[in-house]
């Protein structure tokens, strides 16, 4: 896999990641573009405590435990990705603010896709407050993403 930590204005494009614990790990990074990648890992993409302007687009996230895992991701766009045969397409969506989900393929679901997350309040006892993000117009067919050979 590959890690950006911390970073600004990076691009990760046209790669194949397979057999990794994490395909792409983004930590304290802003203005990153993650596009046209094929990922098959335990966790395909993990975004942790990221800043503004990250775009994840046109990736195949397939046959994995988790497609995208968000921890403290902020002001990012996740659009036009293929989520195919993952145990969980989105995992542990904690403390993620203003993340926009647009036109992703979720297996052909014609209804808006609900993406659940939670705020965790640790005091006086641990309390989780759920929230939901919505991909209002999921793609009906997977995107044709050219595979690098």
mmCIF file with all atom_site columns, C-alpha atoms in Angstrom:
data_model
loop_
_atom_site.group_PDB
_atom_site.id
_atom_site.type_symbol
_atom_site.label_atom_id
_atom_site.label_alt_id
_atom_site.label_comp_id
_atom_site.label_asym_id
_atom_site.label_entity_id
_atom_site.label_seq_id
_atom_site.pdbx_PDB_ins_code
_atom_site.Cartn_x
_atom_site.Cartn_y
_atom_site.Cartn_z
_atom_site.occupancy
_atom_site.B_iso_or_equiv
_atom_site.pdbx_formal_charge
_atom_site.auth_seq_id
_atom_site.auth_comp_id
_atom_site.auth_asym_id
_atom_site.auth_atom_id
_atom_site.pdbx_PDB_model_num
ATOM 1   C CA . UNK A 1 1   ? 0.000   0.000  0.000   1.00 0.00 ? 1   UNK A CA 1
ATOM 2   C CA . UNK A 1 2   ? 0.878   3.672  0.142   1.00 0.00 ? 2   UNK A CA 1
ATOM 3   C CA . UNK A 1 3   ? 0.605   6.318  2.883   1.00 0.00 ? 3   UNK A CA 1
ATOM 4   C CA . UNK A 1 4   ? 0.358   10.113 2.788   1.00 0.00 ? 4   UNK A CA 1
ATOM 5   C CA . UNK A 1 5   ? 1.111   11.522 6.221   1.00 0.00 ? 5   UNK A CA 1
ATOM 6   C CA . UNK A 1 6   ? 0.936   14.514 6.414   1.00 0.00 ? 6   UNK A CA 1
ATOM 7   C CA . UNK A 1 7   ? 0.761   16.024 2.986   1.00 0.00 ? 7   UNK A CA 1
ATOM 8   C CA . UNK A 1 8   ? -0.643  18.675 0.675   1.00 0.00 ? 8   UNK A CA 1
ATOM 9   C CA . UNK A 1 9   ? -1.643  18.540 -2.993  1.00 0.00 ? 9   UNK A CA 1
ATOM 10  C CA . UNK A 1 10  ? -0.685  14.926 -3.681  1.00 0.00 ? 10  UNK A CA 1
ATOM 11  C CA . UNK A 1 11  ? -2.048  12.647 -6.400  1.00 0.00 ? 11  UNK A CA 1
ATOM 12  C CA . UNK A 1 12  ? -2.356  8.874  -6.264  1.00 0.00 ? 12  UNK A CA 1
ATOM 13  C CA . UNK A 1 13  ? -3.551  7.736  -9.672  1.00 0.00 ? 13  UNK A CA 1
ATOM 14  C CA . UNK A 1 14  ? -3.578  4.683  -11.928 1.00 0.00 ? 14  UNK A CA 1
ATOM 15  C CA . UNK A 1 15  ? -2.382  2.036  -9.470  1.00 0.00 ? 15  UNK A CA 1
ATOM 16  C CA . UNK A 1 16  ? -3.315  -1.511 -8.532  1.00 0.00 ? 16  UNK A CA 1
ATOM 17  C CA . UNK A 1 17  ? -3.237  -2.340 -4.815  1.00 0.00 ? 17  UNK A CA 1
ATOM 18  C CA . UNK A 1 18  ? -3.875  -5.902 -3.660  1.00 0.00 ? 18  UNK A CA 1
ATOM 19  C CA . UNK A 1 19  ? -3.172  -8.107 -0.678  1.00 0.00 ? 19  UNK A CA 1
ATOM 20  C CA . UNK A 1 20  ? -2.407  -5.176 1.625   1.00 0.00 ? 20  UNK A CA 1
ATOM 21  C CA . UNK A 1 21  ? -3.678  -4.381 5.110   1.00 0.00 ? 21  UNK A CA 1
ATOM 22  C CA . UNK A 1 22  ? -4.459  -0.882 3.778   1.00 0.00 ? 22  UNK A CA 1
ATOM 23  C CA . UNK A 1 23  ? -4.333  0.025  0.117   1.00 0.00 ? 23  UNK A CA 1
ATOM 24  C CA . UNK A 1 24  ? -4.159  3.820  0.572   1.00 0.00 ? 24  UNK A CA 1
ATOM 25  C CA . UNK A 1 25  ? -3.790  5.510  3.955   1.00 0.00 ? 25  UNK A CA 1
ATOM 26  C CA . UNK A 1 26  ? -4.291  9.280  4.129   1.00 0.00 ? 26  UNK A CA 1
ATOM 27  C CA . UNK A 1 27  ? -3.390  10.990 7.433   1.00 0.00 ? 27  UNK A CA 1
ATOM 28  C CA . UNK A 1 28  ? -3.493  14.737 8.056   1.00 0.00 ? 28  UNK A CA 1
ATOM 29  C CA . UNK A 1 29  ? -3.498  15.411 4.329   1.00 0.00 ? 29  UNK A CA 1
ATOM 30  C CA . UNK A 1 30  ? -5.341  18.051 2.311   1.00 0.00 ? 30  UNK A CA 1
ATOM 31  C CA . UNK A 1 31  ? -5.969  18.627 -1.402  1.00 0.00 ? 31  UNK A CA 1
ATOM 32  C CA . UNK A 1 32  ? -5.172  15.022 -2.329  1.00 0.00 ? 32  UNK A CA 1
ATOM 33  C CA . UNK A 1 33  ? -6.657  13.416 -5.422  1.00 0.00 ? 33  UNK A CA 1
ATOM 34  C CA . UNK A 1 34  ? -7.103  9.656  -5.334  1.00 0.00 ? 34  UNK A CA 1
ATOM 35  C CA . UNK A 1 35  ? -8.332  8.444  -8.719  1.00 0.00 ? 35  UNK A CA 1
ATOM 36  C CA . UNK A 1 36  ? -8.387  5.576  -11.200 1.00 0.00 ? 36  UNK A CA 1
ATOM 37  C CA . UNK A 1 37  ? -7.040  2.973  -8.779  1.00 0.00 ? 37  UNK A CA 1
ATOM 38  C CA . UNK A 1 38  ? -7.959  -0.684 -8.350  1.00 0.00 ? 38  UNK A CA 1
ATOM 39  C CA . UNK A 1 39  ? -7.970  -1.648 -4.691  1.00 0.00 ? 39  UNK A CA 1
ATOM 40  C CA . UNK A 1 40  ? -8.410  -5.010 -3.034  1.00 0.00 ? 40  UNK A CA 1
ATOM 41  C CA . UNK A 1 41  ? -7.111  -4.841 0.527   1.00 0.00 ? 41  UNK A CA 1
ATOM 42  C CA . UNK A 1 42  ? -8.377  -5.398 4.059   1.00 0.00 ? 42  UNK A CA 1
ATOM 43  C CA . UNK A 1 43  ? -9.179  -1.658 4.047   1.00 0.00 ? 43  UNK A CA 1
ATOM 44  C CA . UNK A 1 44  ? -9.028  -0.155 0.551   1.00 0.00 ? 44  UNK A CA 1
ATOM 45  C CA . UNK A 1 45  ? -8.806  3.528  1.552   1.00 0.00 ? 45  UNK A CA 1
ATOM 46  C CA . UNK A 1 46  ? -8.532  4.968  5.059   1.00 0.00 ? 46  UNK A CA 1
ATOM 47  C CA . UNK A 1 47  ? -8.792  8.720  5.659   1.00 0.00 ? 47  UNK A CA 1
ATOM 48  C CA . UNK A 1 48  ? -7.798  9.869  9.145   1.00 0.00 ? 48  UNK A CA 1
ATOM 49  C CA . UNK A 1 49  ? -7.935  13.460 10.389  1.00 0.00 ? 49  UNK A CA 1
ATOM 50  C CA . UNK A 1 50  ? -7.735  14.852 6.893   1.00 0.00 ? 50  UNK A CA 1
ATOM 51  C CA . UNK A 1 51  ? -8.077  18.488 5.903   1.00 0.00 ? 51  UNK A CA 1
ATOM 52  C CA . UNK A 1 52  ? -9.884  20.323 3.150   1.00 0.00 ? 52  UNK A CA 1
ATOM 53  C CA . UNK A 1 53  ? -10.164 19.461 -0.511  1.00 0.00 ? 53  UNK A CA 1
ATOM 54  C CA . UNK A 1 54  ? -9.523  15.729 -0.756  1.00 0.00 ? 54  UNK A CA 1
ATOM 55  C CA . UNK A 1 55  ? -11.220 14.040 -3.712  1.00 0.00 ? 55  UNK A CA 1
ATOM 56  C CA . UNK A 1 56  ? -11.645 10.291 -4.081  1.00 0.00 ? 56  UNK A CA 1
ATOM 57  C CA . UNK A 1 57  ? -13.011 9.535  -7.532  1.00 0.00 ? 57  UNK A CA 1
ATOM 58  C CA . UNK A 1 58  ? -13.202 6.778  -10.128 1.00 0.00 ? 58  UNK A CA 1
ATOM 59  C CA . UNK A 1 59  ? -11.703 3.972  -8.024  1.00 0.00 ? 59  UNK A CA 1
ATOM 60  C CA . UNK A 1 60  ? -12.647 0.297  -7.876  1.00 0.00 ? 60  UNK A CA 1
ATOM 61  C CA . UNK A 1 61  ? -12.927 -0.807 -4.248  1.00 0.00 ? 61  UNK A CA 1
ATOM 62  C CA . UNK A 1 62  ? -13.677 -4.490 -4.407  1.00 0.00 ? 62  UNK A CA 1
ATOM 63  C CA . UNK A 1 63  ? -13.676 -7.785 -2.486  1.00 0.00 ? 63  UNK A CA 1
ATOM 64  C CA . UNK A 1 64  ? -12.402 -6.158 0.711   1.00 0.00 ? 64  UNK A CA 1
ATOM 65  C CA . UNK A 1 65  ? -13.316 -6.062 4.367   1.00 0.00 ? 65  UNK A CA 1
ATOM 66  C CA . UNK A 1 66  ? -13.909 -2.275 4.150   1.00 0.00 ? 66  UNK A CA 1
ATOM 67  C CA . UNK A 1 67  ? -14.071 -0.087 1.029   1.00 0.00 ? 67  UNK A CA 1
ATOM 68  C CA . UNK A 1 68  ? -13.472 3.297  2.694   1.00 0.00 ? 68  UNK A CA 1
ATOM 69  C CA . UNK A 1 69  ? -12.879 3.944  6.374   1.00 0.00 ? 69  UNK A CA 1
ATOM 70  C CA . UNK A 1 70  ? -13.231 7.483  7.705   1.00 0.00 ? 70  UNK A CA 1
ATOM 71  C CA . UNK A 1 71  ? -11.899 8.816  10.998  1.00 0.00 ? 71  UNK A CA 1
ATOM 72  C CA . UNK A 1 72  ? -12.072 12.564 11.338  1.00 0.00 ? 72  UNK A CA 1
ATOM 73  C CA . UNK A 1 73  ? -12.260 13.200 7.596   1.00 0.00 ? 73  UNK A CA 1
ATOM 74  C CA . UNK A 1 74  ? -13.385 16.731 6.757   1.00 0.00 ? 74  UNK A CA 1
ATOM 75  C CA . UNK A 1 75  ? -14.507 18.644 3.662   1.00 0.00 ? 75  UNK A CA 1
ATOM 76  C CA . UNK A 1 76  ? -13.850 15.858 1.185   1.00 0.00 ? 76  UNK A CA 1
ATOM 77  C CA . UNK A 1 77  ? -15.675 14.560 -1.880  1.00 0.00 ? 77  UNK A CA 1
ATOM 78  C CA . UNK A 1 78  ? -16.160 10.863 -2.580  1.00 0.00 ? 78  UNK A CA 1
ATOM 79  C CA . UNK A 1 79  ? -17.696 10.460 -6.029  1.00 0.00 ? 79  UNK A CA 1
ATOM 80  C CA . UNK A 1 80  ? -18.085 8.043  -8.921  1.00 0.00 ? 80  UNK A CA 1
ATOM 81  C CA . UNK A 1 81  ? -16.387 5.079  -7.243  1.00 0.00 ? 81  UNK A CA 1
ATOM 82  C CA . UNK A 1 82  ? -17.335 1.417  -7.613  1.00 0.00 ? 82  UNK A CA 1
ATOM 83  C CA . UNK A 1 83  ? -18.044 -0.366 -4.314  1.00 0.00 ? 83  UNK A CA 1
ATOM 84  C CA . UNK A 1 84  ? -18.290 -4.040 -5.273  1.00 0.00 ? 84  UNK A CA 1
ATOM 85  C CA . UNK A 1 85  ? -18.576 -7.106 -3.011  1.00 0.00 ? 85  UNK A CA 1
ATOM 86  C CA . UNK A 1 86  ? -17.047 -5.580 0.135   1.00 0.00 ? 86  UNK A CA 1
ATOM 87  C CA . UNK A 1 87  ? -18.038 -6.828 3.572   1.00 0.00 ? 87  UNK A CA 1
ATOM 88  C CA . UNK A 1 88  ? -18.692 -3.157 4.444   1.00 0.00 ? 88  UNK A CA 1
ATOM 89  C CA . UNK A 1 89  ? -18.513 -0.430 1.815   1.00 0.00 ? 89  UNK A CA 1
ATOM 90  C CA . UNK A 1 90  ? -17.981 2.312  4.441   1.00 0.00 ? 90  UNK A CA 1
ATOM 91  C CA . UNK A 1 91  ? -16.632 1.619  7.910   1.00 0.00 ? 91  UNK A CA 1
ATOM 92  C CA . UNK A 1 92  ? -16.198 3.401  11.229  1.00 0.00 ? 92  UNK A CA 1
ATOM 93  C CA . UNK A 1 93  ? -17.360 6.750  9.951   1.00 0.00 ? 93  UNK A CA 1
ATOM 94  C CA . UNK A 1 94  ? -16.480 8.663  13.176  1.00 0.00 ? 94  UNK A CA 1
ATOM 95  C CA . UNK A 1 95  ? -16.122 12.442 13.501  1.00 0.00 ? 95  UNK A CA 1
ATOM 96  C CA . UNK A 1 96  ? -16.326 13.041 9.775   1.00 0.00 ? 96  UNK A CA 1
ATOM 97  C CA . UNK A 1 97  ? -17.747 16.431 8.835   1.00 0.00 ? 97  UNK A CA 1
ATOM 98  C CA . UNK A 1 98  ? -18.870 17.798 5.470   1.00 0.00 ? 98  UNK A CA 1
ATOM 99  C CA . UNK A 1 99  ? -17.948 14.730 3.450   1.00 0.00 ? 99  UNK A CA 1
ATOM 100 C CA . UNK A 1 100 ? -19.942 14.708 0.206   1.00 0.00 ? 100 UNK A CA 1
ATOM 101 C CA . UNK A 1 101 ? -20.943 11.400 -1.384  1.00 0.00 ? 101 UNK A CA 1
ATOM 102 C CA . UNK A 1 102 ? -21.973 11.658 -5.046  1.00 0.00 ? 102 UNK A CA 1
ATOM 103 C CA . UNK A 1 103 ? -22.921 9.172  -7.734  1.00 0.00 ? 103 UNK A CA 1
ATOM 104 C CA . UNK A 1 104 ? -21.055 6.141  -6.384  1.00 0.00 ? 104 UNK A CA 1
ATOM 105 C CA . UNK A 1 105 ? -21.914 2.622  -7.550  1.00 0.00 ? 105 UNK A CA 1
ATOM 106 C CA . UNK A 1 106 ? -23.203 0.560  -4.614  1.00 0.00 ? 106 UNK A CA 1
ATOM 107 C CA . UNK A 1 107 ? -24.188 -2.602 -6.463  1.00 0.00 ? 107 UNK A CA 1
ATOM 108 C CA . UNK A 1 108 ? -27.014 -1.180 -8.536  1.00 0.00 ? 108 UNK A CA 1
ATOM 109 C CA . UNK A 1 109 ? -29.197 0.149  -5.719  1.00 0.00 ? 109 UNK A CA 1
ATOM 110 C CA . UNK A 1 110 ? -31.649 2.610  -7.291  1.00 0.00 ? 110 UNK A CA 1
ATOM 111 C CA . UNK A 1 111 ? -32.511 4.251  -3.950  1.00 0.00 ? 111 UNK A CA 1
ATOM 112 C CA . UNK A 1 112 ? -30.360 6.828  -2.155  1.00 0.00 ? 112 UNK A CA 1
ATOM 113 C CA . UNK A 1 113 ? -27.530 5.125  -0.238  1.00 0.00 ? 113 UNK A CA 1
ATOM 114 C CA . UNK A 1 114 ? -27.372 5.823  3.505   1.00 0.00 ? 114 UNK A CA 1
ATOM 115 C CA . UNK A 1 115 ? -23.873 6.148  4.962   1.00 0.00 ? 115 UNK A CA 1
ATOM 116 C CA . UNK A 1 116 ? -23.966 5.851  8.740   1.00 0.00 ? 116 UNK A CA 1
ATOM 117 C CA . UNK A 1 117 ? -21.483 7.360  11.168  1.00 0.00 ? 117 UNK A CA 1
ATOM 118 C CA . UNK A 1 118 ? -21.281 8.357  14.810  1.00 0.00 ? 118 UNK A CA 1
ATOM 119 C CA . UNK A 1 119 ? -19.998 11.050 17.097  1.00 0.00 ? 119 UNK A CA 1
ATOM 120 C CA . UNK A 1 120 ? -18.456 9.597  20.230  1.00 0.00 ? 120 UNK A CA 1
ATOM 121 C CA . UNK A 1 121 ? -18.748 11.505 23.497  1.00 0.00 ? 121 UNK A CA 1
ATOM 122 C CA . UNK A 1 122 ? -16.283 9.931  25.953  1.00 0.00 ? 122 UNK A CA 1
ATOM 123 C CA . UNK A 1 123 ? -17.446 11.666 29.168  1.00 0.00 ? 123 UNK A CA 1
ATOM 124 C CA . UNK A 1 124 ? -18.986 10.919 31.634  1.00 0.00 ? 124 UNK A CA 1
ATOM 125 C CA . UNK A 1 125 ? -19.592 7.556  29.926  1.00 0.00 ? 125 UNK A CA 1
ATOM 126 C CA . UNK A 1 126 ? -18.922 6.598  26.336  1.00 0.00 ? 126 UNK A CA 1
ATOM 127 C CA . UNK A 1 127 ? -21.923 7.608  24.242  1.00 0.00 ? 127 UNK A CA 1
ATOM 128 C CA . UNK A 1 128 ? -22.308 7.267  20.482  1.00 0.00 ? 128 UNK A CA 1
ATOM 129 C CA . UNK A 1 129 ? -24.610 9.661  18.638  1.00 0.00 ? 129 UNK A CA 1
ATOM 130 C CA . UNK A 1 130 ? -25.379 8.312  15.171  1.00 0.00 ? 130 UNK A CA 1
ATOM 131 C CA . UNK A 1 131 ? -25.623 10.459 12.051  1.00 0.00 ? 131 UNK A CA 1
ATOM 132 C CA . UNK A 1 132 ? -26.221 9.720  8.394   1.00 0.00 ? 132 UNK A CA 1
ATOM 133 C CA . UNK A 1 133 ? -24.808 11.008 5.111   1.00 0.00 ? 133 UNK A CA 1
ATOM 134 C CA . UNK A 1 134 ? -26.601 10.269 1.857   1.00 0.00 ? 134 UNK A CA 1
ATOM 135 C CA . UNK A 1 135 ? -25.486 9.533  -1.679  1.00 0.00 ? 135 UNK A CA 1
ATOM 136 C CA . UNK A 1 136 ? -28.672 10.855 -3.283  1.00 0.00 ? 136 UNK A CA 1
ATOM 137 C CA . UNK A 1 137 ? -28.076 9.601  -6.827  1.00 0.00 ? 137 UNK A CA 1
ATOM 138 C CA . UNK A 1 138 ? -26.135 6.323  -6.829  1.00 0.00 ? 138 UNK A CA 1
ATOM 139 C CA . UNK A 1 139 ? -24.904 5.040  -10.180 1.00 0.00 ? 139 UNK A CA 1
ATOM 140 C CA . UNK A 1 140 ? -26.959 2.193  -11.651 1.00 0.00 ? 140 UNK A CA 1
ATOM 141 C CA . UNK A 1 141 ? -24.009 0.575  -13.436 1.00 0.00 ? 141 UNK A CA 1
ATOM 142 C CA . UNK A 1 142 ? -20.348 0.325  -12.416 1.00 0.00 ? 142 UNK A CA 1
ATOM 143 C CA . UNK A 1 143 ? -18.074 2.961  -13.898 1.00 0.00 ? 143 UNK A CA 1
ATOM 144 C CA . UNK A 1 144 ? -15.695 1.859  -16.625 1.00 0.00 ? 144 UNK A CA 1
ATOM 145 C CA . UNK A 1 145 ? -12.339 2.545  -15.026 1.00 0.00 ? 145 UNK A CA 1
ATOM 146 C CA . UNK A 1 146 ? -9.417  1.624  -17.279 1.00 0.00 ? 146 UNK A CA 1
ATOM 147 C CA . UNK A 1 147 ? -7.234  -0.953 -15.586 1.00 0.00 ? 147 UNK A CA 1
ATOM 148 C CA . UNK A 1 148 ? -3.503  -0.445 -15.706 1.00 0.00 ? 148 UNK A CA 1
ATOM 149 C CA . UNK A 1 149 ? -1.603  -3.553 -16.807 1.00 0.00 ? 149 UNK A CA 1
#
